[in-house]
PDB file of C-alpha atoms in Angstrom:
ATOM      1  CA  MET A   1      -6.601  15.090 -15.754  1.00 38.00           C
ATOM      2  CA  ALA A   2     -10.311  14.319 -15.928  1.00 39.00           C
ATOM      3  CA  GLU A   3     -11.864  12.315 -13.144  1.00 44.00           C
ATOM      4  CA  THR A   4     -13.640   9.096 -14.037  1.00 45.00           C
ATOM      5  CA  ARG A   5     -16.261   7.946 -11.594  1.00 46.00           C
ATOM      6  CA  GLY A   6     -17.740   5.259 -13.798  1.00 48.00           C
ATOM      7  CA  ASP A   7     -18.137   1.652 -12.831  1.00 52.00           C
ATOM      8  CA  THR A   8     -16.068  -0.739 -14.945  1.00 50.00           C
ATOM      9  CA  ARG A   9     -17.102  -3.904 -13.119  1.00 50.00           C
ATOM     10  CA  ASP A  10     -18.908  -6.608 -15.035  1.00 47.00           C
ATOM     11  CA  SER A  11     -21.272  -7.623 -12.224  1.00 51.00           C
ATOM     12  CA  ALA A  12     -24.106  -5.867 -10.417  1.00 62.00           C
ATOM     13  CA  ALA A  13     -23.504  -4.000  -7.176  1.00 68.00           C
ATOM     14  CA  PRO A  14     -23.474  -6.208  -4.066  1.00 67.00           C
ATOM     15  CA  SER A  15     -26.536  -6.267  -1.805  1.00 66.00           C
ATOM     16  CA  GLN A  16     -26.434  -4.894   1.750  1.00 65.00           C
ATOM     17  CA  ASP A  17     -26.309  -8.491   3.058  1.00 64.00           C
ATOM     18  CA  GLU A  18     -23.329  -9.239   0.807  1.00 62.00           C
ATOM     19  CA  ILE A  19     -21.616  -6.050   2.003  1.00 60.00           C
ATOM     20  CA  ALA A  20     -22.210  -7.007   5.659  1.00 58.00           C
ATOM     21  CA  GLU A  21     -20.791 -10.482   5.016  1.00 64.00           C
ATOM     22  CA  HIS A  22     -17.783  -8.974   3.218  1.00 54.00           C
ATOM     23  CA  MET A  23     -17.131  -6.552   6.105  1.00 57.00           C
ATOM     24  CA  GLY A  24     -17.226  -9.504   8.508  1.00 60.00           C
ATOM     25  CA  ARG A  25     -14.539 -11.266   6.477  1.00 56.00           C
ATOM     26  CA  LEU A  26     -12.335  -8.154   6.538  1.00 57.00           C
ATOM     27  CA  GLY A  27     -12.188  -8.195  10.338  1.00 60.00           C
ATOM     28  CA  ARG A  28     -11.559  -5.185  12.577  1.00 67.00           C
ATOM     29  CA  GLY A  29      -7.779  -5.306  13.154  1.00 82.00           C
ATOM     30  CA  PHE A  30      -6.182  -1.874  13.279  1.00 85.00           C
ATOM     31  CA  ASP A  31      -9.530  -0.112  12.846  1.00 89.00           C
ATOM     32  CA  ALA A  32     -10.571  -1.411  16.275  1.00 88.00           C
ATOM     33  CA  ALA A  33      -7.327  -0.166  17.834  1.00 90.00           C
ATOM     34  CA  ILE A  34      -8.097   3.428  16.829  1.00 93.00           C
ATOM     35  CA  GLY A  35     -11.846   3.147  17.475  1.00 93.00           C
ATOM     36  CA  LEU A  36     -12.917   3.496  13.829  1.00 95.00           C
ATOM     37  CA  GLU A  37     -16.619   2.715  13.297  1.00 94.00           C
ATOM     38  CA  TYR A  38     -18.224   2.423   9.861  1.00 94.00           C
ATOM     39  CA  LEU A  39     -21.429   4.416   9.399  1.00 95.00           C
ATOM     40  CA  GLU A  40     -22.115   3.652   5.733  1.00 94.00           C
ATOM     41  CA  VAL A  41     -20.534   1.146   3.378  1.00 93.00           C
ATOM     42  CA  THR A  42     -21.500   0.911  -0.292  1.00 93.00           C
ATOM     43  CA  PRO A  43     -19.468   0.291  -3.462  1.00 93.00           C
ATOM     44  CA  ASP A  44     -19.680   4.037  -4.187  1.00 96.00           C
ATOM     45  CA  ARG A  45     -19.199   5.650  -0.775  1.00 97.00           C
ATOM     46  CA  VAL A  46     -17.878   4.804   2.666  1.00 97.00           C
ATOM     47  CA  ARG A  47     -18.342   6.897   5.812  1.00 98.00           C
ATOM     48  CA  ALA A  48     -16.632   6.188   9.125  1.00 97.00           C
ATOM     49  CA  THR A  49     -16.170   7.977  12.438  1.00 97.00           C
ATOM     50  CA  TRP A  50     -13.910   7.946  15.484  1.00 97.00           C
ATOM     51  CA  GLU A  51     -13.360   9.919  18.664  1.00 98.00           C
ATOM     52  CA  VAL A  52     -10.148  11.925  19.083  1.00 98.00           C
ATOM     53  CA  VAL A  53      -8.786  10.746  22.441  1.00 97.00           C
ATOM     54  CA  PRO A  54      -5.471  11.353  24.248  1.00 97.00           C
ATOM     55  CA  THR A  55      -4.122   7.911  23.289  1.00 95.00           C
ATOM     56  CA  LEU A  56      -4.284   9.060  19.634  1.00 96.00           C
ATOM     57  CA  HIS A  57      -2.472  12.364  20.276  1.00 97.00           C
ATOM     58  CA  GLN A  58       1.062  13.292  19.288  1.00 96.00           C
ATOM     59  CA  PRO A  59       3.295  15.011  21.909  1.00 97.00           C
ATOM     60  CA  ALA A  60       1.770  18.479  21.254  1.00 97.00           C
ATOM     61  CA  GLY A  61      -1.626  17.168  22.402  1.00 97.00           C
ATOM     62  CA  ILE A  62      -3.308  17.051  18.985  1.00 98.00           C
ATOM     63  CA  GLN A  63      -4.491  14.177  16.781  1.00 97.00           C
ATOM     64  CA  HIS A  64      -1.449  12.282  15.471  1.00 97.00           C
ATOM     65  CA  GLY A  65      -1.078  12.592  11.688  1.00 97.00           C
ATOM     66  CA  GLY A  66      -0.580   8.848  11.402  1.00 97.00           C
ATOM     67  CA  VAL A  67      -4.165   8.359  12.548  1.00 98.00           C
ATOM     68  CA  TYR A  68      -5.390  10.489   9.645  1.00 98.00           C
ATOM     69  CA  CYS A  69      -3.231   8.470   7.223  1.00 98.00           C
ATOM     70  CA  SER A  70      -4.542   5.209   8.683  1.00 97.00           C
ATOM     71  CA  VAL A  71      -8.175   6.299   8.496  1.00 98.00           C
ATOM     72  CA  VAL A  72      -7.738   7.456   4.893  1.00 98.00           C
ATOM     73  CA  GLU A  73      -6.151   4.091   4.013  1.00 97.00           C
ATOM     74  CA  SER A  74      -8.826   2.083   5.847  1.00 96.00           C
ATOM     75  CA  VAL A  75     -11.793   3.955   4.373  1.00 97.00           C
ATOM     76  CA  ALA A  76     -10.401   3.799   0.821  1.00 98.00           C
ATOM     77  CA  SER A  77      -9.486   0.123   1.185  1.00 96.00           C
ATOM     78  CA  VAL A  78     -12.911  -0.862   2.524  1.00 94.00           C
ATOM     79  CA  ALA A  79     -14.623   1.089  -0.253  1.00 96.00           C
ATOM     80  CA  GLY A  80     -12.404  -0.372  -2.960  1.00 96.00           C
ATOM     81  CA  SER A  81     -12.727  -3.847  -1.508  1.00 93.00           C
ATOM     82  CA  VAL A  82     -16.529  -3.703  -1.506  1.00 93.00           C
ATOM     83  CA  TRP A  83     -16.535  -2.412  -5.086  1.00 95.00           C
ATOM     84  CA  PHE A  84     -14.092  -5.150  -6.200  1.00 93.00           C
ATOM     85  CA  ALA A  85     -15.791  -7.851  -4.078  1.00 86.00           C
ATOM     86  CA  GLY A  86     -15.784 -11.356  -5.454  1.00 80.00           C
ATOM     87  CA  LYS A  87     -12.913 -10.721  -7.872  1.00 89.00           C
ATOM     88  CA  GLY A  88     -10.002 -10.701  -5.425  1.00 89.00           C
ATOM     89  CA  HIS A  89      -8.514  -8.244  -2.963  1.00 91.00           C
ATOM     90  CA  VAL A  90      -7.300  -4.665  -3.043  1.00 94.00           C
ATOM     91  CA  VAL A  91      -4.065  -3.388  -1.532  1.00 95.00           C
ATOM     92  CA  GLY A  92      -2.948   0.178  -1.004  1.00 96.00           C
ATOM     93  CA  VAL A  93       0.062   1.172  -3.094  1.00 98.00           C
ATOM     94  CA  ASN A  94       0.108   4.925  -2.429  1.00 98.00           C
ATOM     95  CA  ASN A  95      -1.326   7.115   0.334  1.00 98.00           C
ATOM     96  CA  ASN A  96      -1.004  10.895   0.232  1.00 98.00           C
ATOM     97  CA  THR A  97      -2.700  12.609   3.172  1.00 99.00           C
ATOM     98  CA  ASP A  98      -2.637  16.321   3.999  1.00 99.00           C
ATOM     99  CA  PHE A  99      -3.286  17.544   7.557  1.00 98.00           C
ATOM    100  CA  LEU A 100      -5.171  20.835   7.357  1.00 98.00           C
ATOM    101  CA  ARG A 101      -6.377  21.641  10.869  1.00 98.00           C
ATOM    102  CA  ALA A 102      -5.239  20.588  14.349  1.00 97.00           C
ATOM    103  CA  VAL A 103      -7.797  18.734  16.484  1.00 98.00           C
ATOM    104  CA  ARG A 104      -7.497  18.047  20.226  1.00 98.00           C
ATOM    105  CA  GLU A 105     -10.839  16.384  20.907  1.00 97.00           C
ATOM    106  CA  GLY A 106     -14.196  15.552  19.393  1.00 98.00           C
ATOM    107  CA  ARG A 107     -15.650  13.197  16.837  1.00 98.00           C
ATOM    108  CA  LEU A 108     -14.337  13.161  13.275  1.00 99.00           C
ATOM    109  CA  VAL A 109     -16.008  11.749  10.168  1.00 99.00           C
ATOM    110  CA  ALA A 110     -14.227  10.381   7.105  1.00 99.00           C
ATOM    111  CA  GLU A 111     -15.968  10.048   3.751  1.00 99.00           C
ATOM    112  CA  GLY A 112     -14.437   8.148   0.848  1.00 99.00           C
ATOM    113  CA  LEU A 113     -15.523   8.629  -2.763  1.00 99.00           C
ATOM    114  CA  PRO A 114     -14.075   7.124  -5.951  1.00 99.00           C
ATOM    115  CA  ILE A 115     -12.054   9.202  -8.367  1.00 99.00           C
ATOM    116  CA  HIS A 116     -11.183   6.311 -10.714  1.00 98.00           C
ATOM    117  CA  ARG A 117     -12.039   2.605 -10.688  1.00 98.00           C
ATOM    118  CA  GLY A 118     -10.500   0.446 -13.347  1.00 97.00           C
ATOM    119  CA  ARG A 119      -9.499  -3.102 -14.122  1.00 95.00           C
ATOM    120  CA  SER A 120      -6.119  -3.006 -12.364  1.00 96.00           C
ATOM    121  CA  GLN A 121      -6.291  -0.033  -9.999  1.00 98.00           C
ATOM    122  CA  GLN A 122      -8.563   2.373  -8.163  1.00 99.00           C
ATOM    123  CA  LEU A 123      -8.088   5.908  -6.834  1.00 99.00           C
ATOM    124  CA  TRP A 124     -10.160   7.108  -3.865  1.00 99.00           C
ATOM    125  CA  GLU A 125     -10.407  10.494  -2.168  1.00 99.00           C
ATOM    126  CA  VAL A 126     -11.127  10.620   1.560  1.00 99.00           C
ATOM    127  CA  ARG A 127     -12.151  13.834   3.312  1.00 99.00           C
ATOM    128  CA  ILE A 128     -12.076  14.081   7.116  1.00 99.00           C
ATOM    129  CA  THR A 129     -14.278  16.672   8.814  1.00 99.00           C
ATOM    130  CA  ASP A 130     -14.927  17.732  12.395  1.00 98.00           C
ATOM    131  CA  GLU A 131     -18.270  18.104  14.181  1.00 97.00           C
ATOM    132  CA  THR A 132     -18.858  21.491  12.524  1.00 98.00           C
ATOM    133  CA  GLU A 133     -18.066  19.978   9.094  1.00 98.00           C
ATOM    134  CA  ARG A 134     -14.752  21.836   8.778  1.00 98.00           C
ATOM    135  CA  LEU A 135     -12.206  19.962   6.670  1.00 99.00           C
ATOM    136  CA  VAL A 136      -9.350  18.804   8.930  1.00 99.00           C
ATOM    137  CA  ALA A 137      -7.555  16.365   6.602  1.00 99.00           C
ATOM    138  CA  LYS A 138      -7.812  15.114   3.042  1.00 99.00           C
ATOM    139  CA  GLY A 139      -6.141  12.194   1.344  1.00 99.00           C
ATOM    140  CA  GLN A 140      -5.971  10.039  -1.747  1.00 99.00           C
ATOM    141  CA  VAL A 141      -5.213   6.340  -1.857  1.00 99.00           C
ATOM    142  CA  ARG A 142      -4.325   4.349  -4.952  1.00 99.00           C
ATOM    143  CA  LEU A 143      -5.309   0.698  -4.682  1.00 98.00           C
ATOM    144  CA  ALA A 144      -4.112  -2.221  -6.773  1.00 97.00           C
ATOM    145  CA  ASN A 145      -6.814  -4.740  -7.677  1.00 97.00           C
ATOM    146  CA  ILE A 146      -5.281  -8.166  -7.034  1.00 94.00           C
ATOM    147  CA  VAL A 147      -7.014 -11.115  -8.679  1.00 92.00           C
ATOM    148  CA  ASP A 148      -4.327 -13.722  -7.881  1.00 85.00           C
ATOM    149  CA  THR A 149      -4.423 -13.378  -4.102  1.00 76.00           C
ATOM    150  CA  ALA A 150      -2.175 -16.420  -3.613  1.00 79.00           C
ATOM    151  CA  ALA A 151       0.753 -14.215  -4.666  1.00 72.00           C
ATOM    152  CA  LEU A 152       0.141 -11.659  -1.883  1.00 75.00           C
ATOM    153  CA  GLY A 153       2.941 -11.571   0.669  1.00 73.00           C
ATOM    154  CA  ASN A 154       5.169 -14.038  -1.159  1.00 64.00           C
ATOM    155  CA  SER A 155       8.667 -13.084  -2.273  1.00 55.00           C
TER     156      SER A 155
END
């Protein structure tokens, strides 16, 4: 299947001030709990980093796979949200993350790039690398673009 990286939005890209305001509205939540810090946020790319610490380890003393899944979800959601800004919200509907290399310590960087961005859904790829730029995990997140946000969370 061919990748589509085109922009199907009707409006111009948000300014850096609009992105900063949008990020403030998103809040820190779970990202703060794992120490995730955003380095770059644009509608076309998001980069974030965090330190692998013992509180994020699984019993074998390596980074817990759930942290990778969470970072992939967060980076894709922030990216998709900034791209979709002003039209509603995005929610993750599928997360597929592969763990490729064990990490015990150090700083990791996640980079999210769009694969497809359409009217009703988006698909983002997130690559996580270590300090020597070796790939340690890779994931894809499919996001639903929700215009009627009043319906979110209601049964």
